[in-house]
């Protein structure tokens, strides 16, 4: 068995059992704390899911490294080396989770040599399990998925978020890009979870997704999922994706990526 397959199987079983912690609160989780601002929130469940995943993975693979959202919030270094590194968002869509809006997920990506080679995105509330491994395709609940064929913004359904910061300059650019999509695209959707937005592109439900201000843990699993589904995942200005740059653009086709990278108003947040 390939090493990545072995790593993936261990992660998948941990993700499935940690999913129960989320689905127990399908109607919402009203106890939470603020992090960087009053719309960047965390619950005890976020912390428990992350502890479960990092605890289980580090026991099995003691040399592996971790970038976990709540560990980084607690002061851990956000460092990506060539070593196998698990990039974990224990609850992506925490605001949805708190409100009982059932779109949230566990997102786990595995990077080796700084490249994502496996990813798991699991929404236990809706029973959606997205998986991908390098060179082996992308799957939803075991069935292979593919991106759409859409090549132009005028035909594209675009998933796009306001994000979880009220930074004035970032918000101004969000509104500019909002106008661009509303005026020129087929439509706009905000699921409230970066990983689920990317999963929609992977399965062809949406044609593009971009965001400025996300973190490595929001996009690592989505990156490999979209690419294995036949799509493109790059920096929003064109060029390769940089996992720590806090910028992402993923699309069904290279043509659509090129159009968006030329027309989006760009924003460069502080790096992870
Ligand atoms: C957030 C969600 C949201 C995105 C934010 C993320 P969190 O992650 O993915 O959709 O717009 O940028 O921070 O805080 O729920 O893990
Ligand atoms: Ca989170």
Coordinates of N, CA, C and O and ligand atoms in Angstrom, one line a residue, residues 35 41 46 69-70 89-94 217-218, ligand 2:
X35 N -12.7 35.3 18.5 CA -11.2 35.3 18.3 C -10.7 36.6 17.8 O -10.6 37.5 18.6
X41 N -15.3 33.3 15.3 CA -15.8 32.7 16.5 C -15.2 31.2 16.6 O -14.8 30.6 15.6
X46 N -15.1 22.9 18.1 CA -13.9 23.2 17.2 C -12.7 22.6 17.8 O -11.9 21.9 17.2
X69 N -6.1 25.0 12.7 CA -6.7 26.4 13.0 C -6.6 26.8 14.4 O -6.1 27.8 14.8
X70 N -7.1 25.9 15.3 CA -7.2 26.3 16.7 C -5.9 26.2 17.4 O -5.7 27.0 18.4
X89 N -8.8 22.2 9.4 CA -9.8 23.0 9.9 C -10.9 22.1 10.6 O -11.6 21.4 9.9
X90 N -10.9 22.2 11.9 CA -11.8 21.2 12.6 C -13.3 21.4 12.3 O -14.1 20.5 12.2
X91 N -13.7 22.7 12.2 CA -15.0 23.1 11.8 C -14.9 24.2 10.8 O -14.6 25.3 11.2
X92 N -15.1 24.0 9.5 CA -15.1 25.1 8.6 C -16.5 25.5 8.4 O -17.3 24.6 8.0
X93 N -16.8 26.7 8.7 CA -18.2 27.2 8.7 C -18.7 27.3 10.1 O -19.8 26.9 10.4
X94 N -17.8 27.8 11.0 CA -18.1 27.8 12.4 C -19.4 28.7 12.7 O -20.2 28.3 13.5
X217 N -5.8 26.3 6.2 CA -6.6 25.2 6.7 C -8.0 25.2 6.0 O -8.7 24.2 5.9
X218 N -8.4 26.4 5.4 CA -9.7 26.5 4.7 C -9.6 25.9 3.3 O -10.6 25.5 2.7
Ligands
LIG2 CA1 -12.7 26.7 11.5

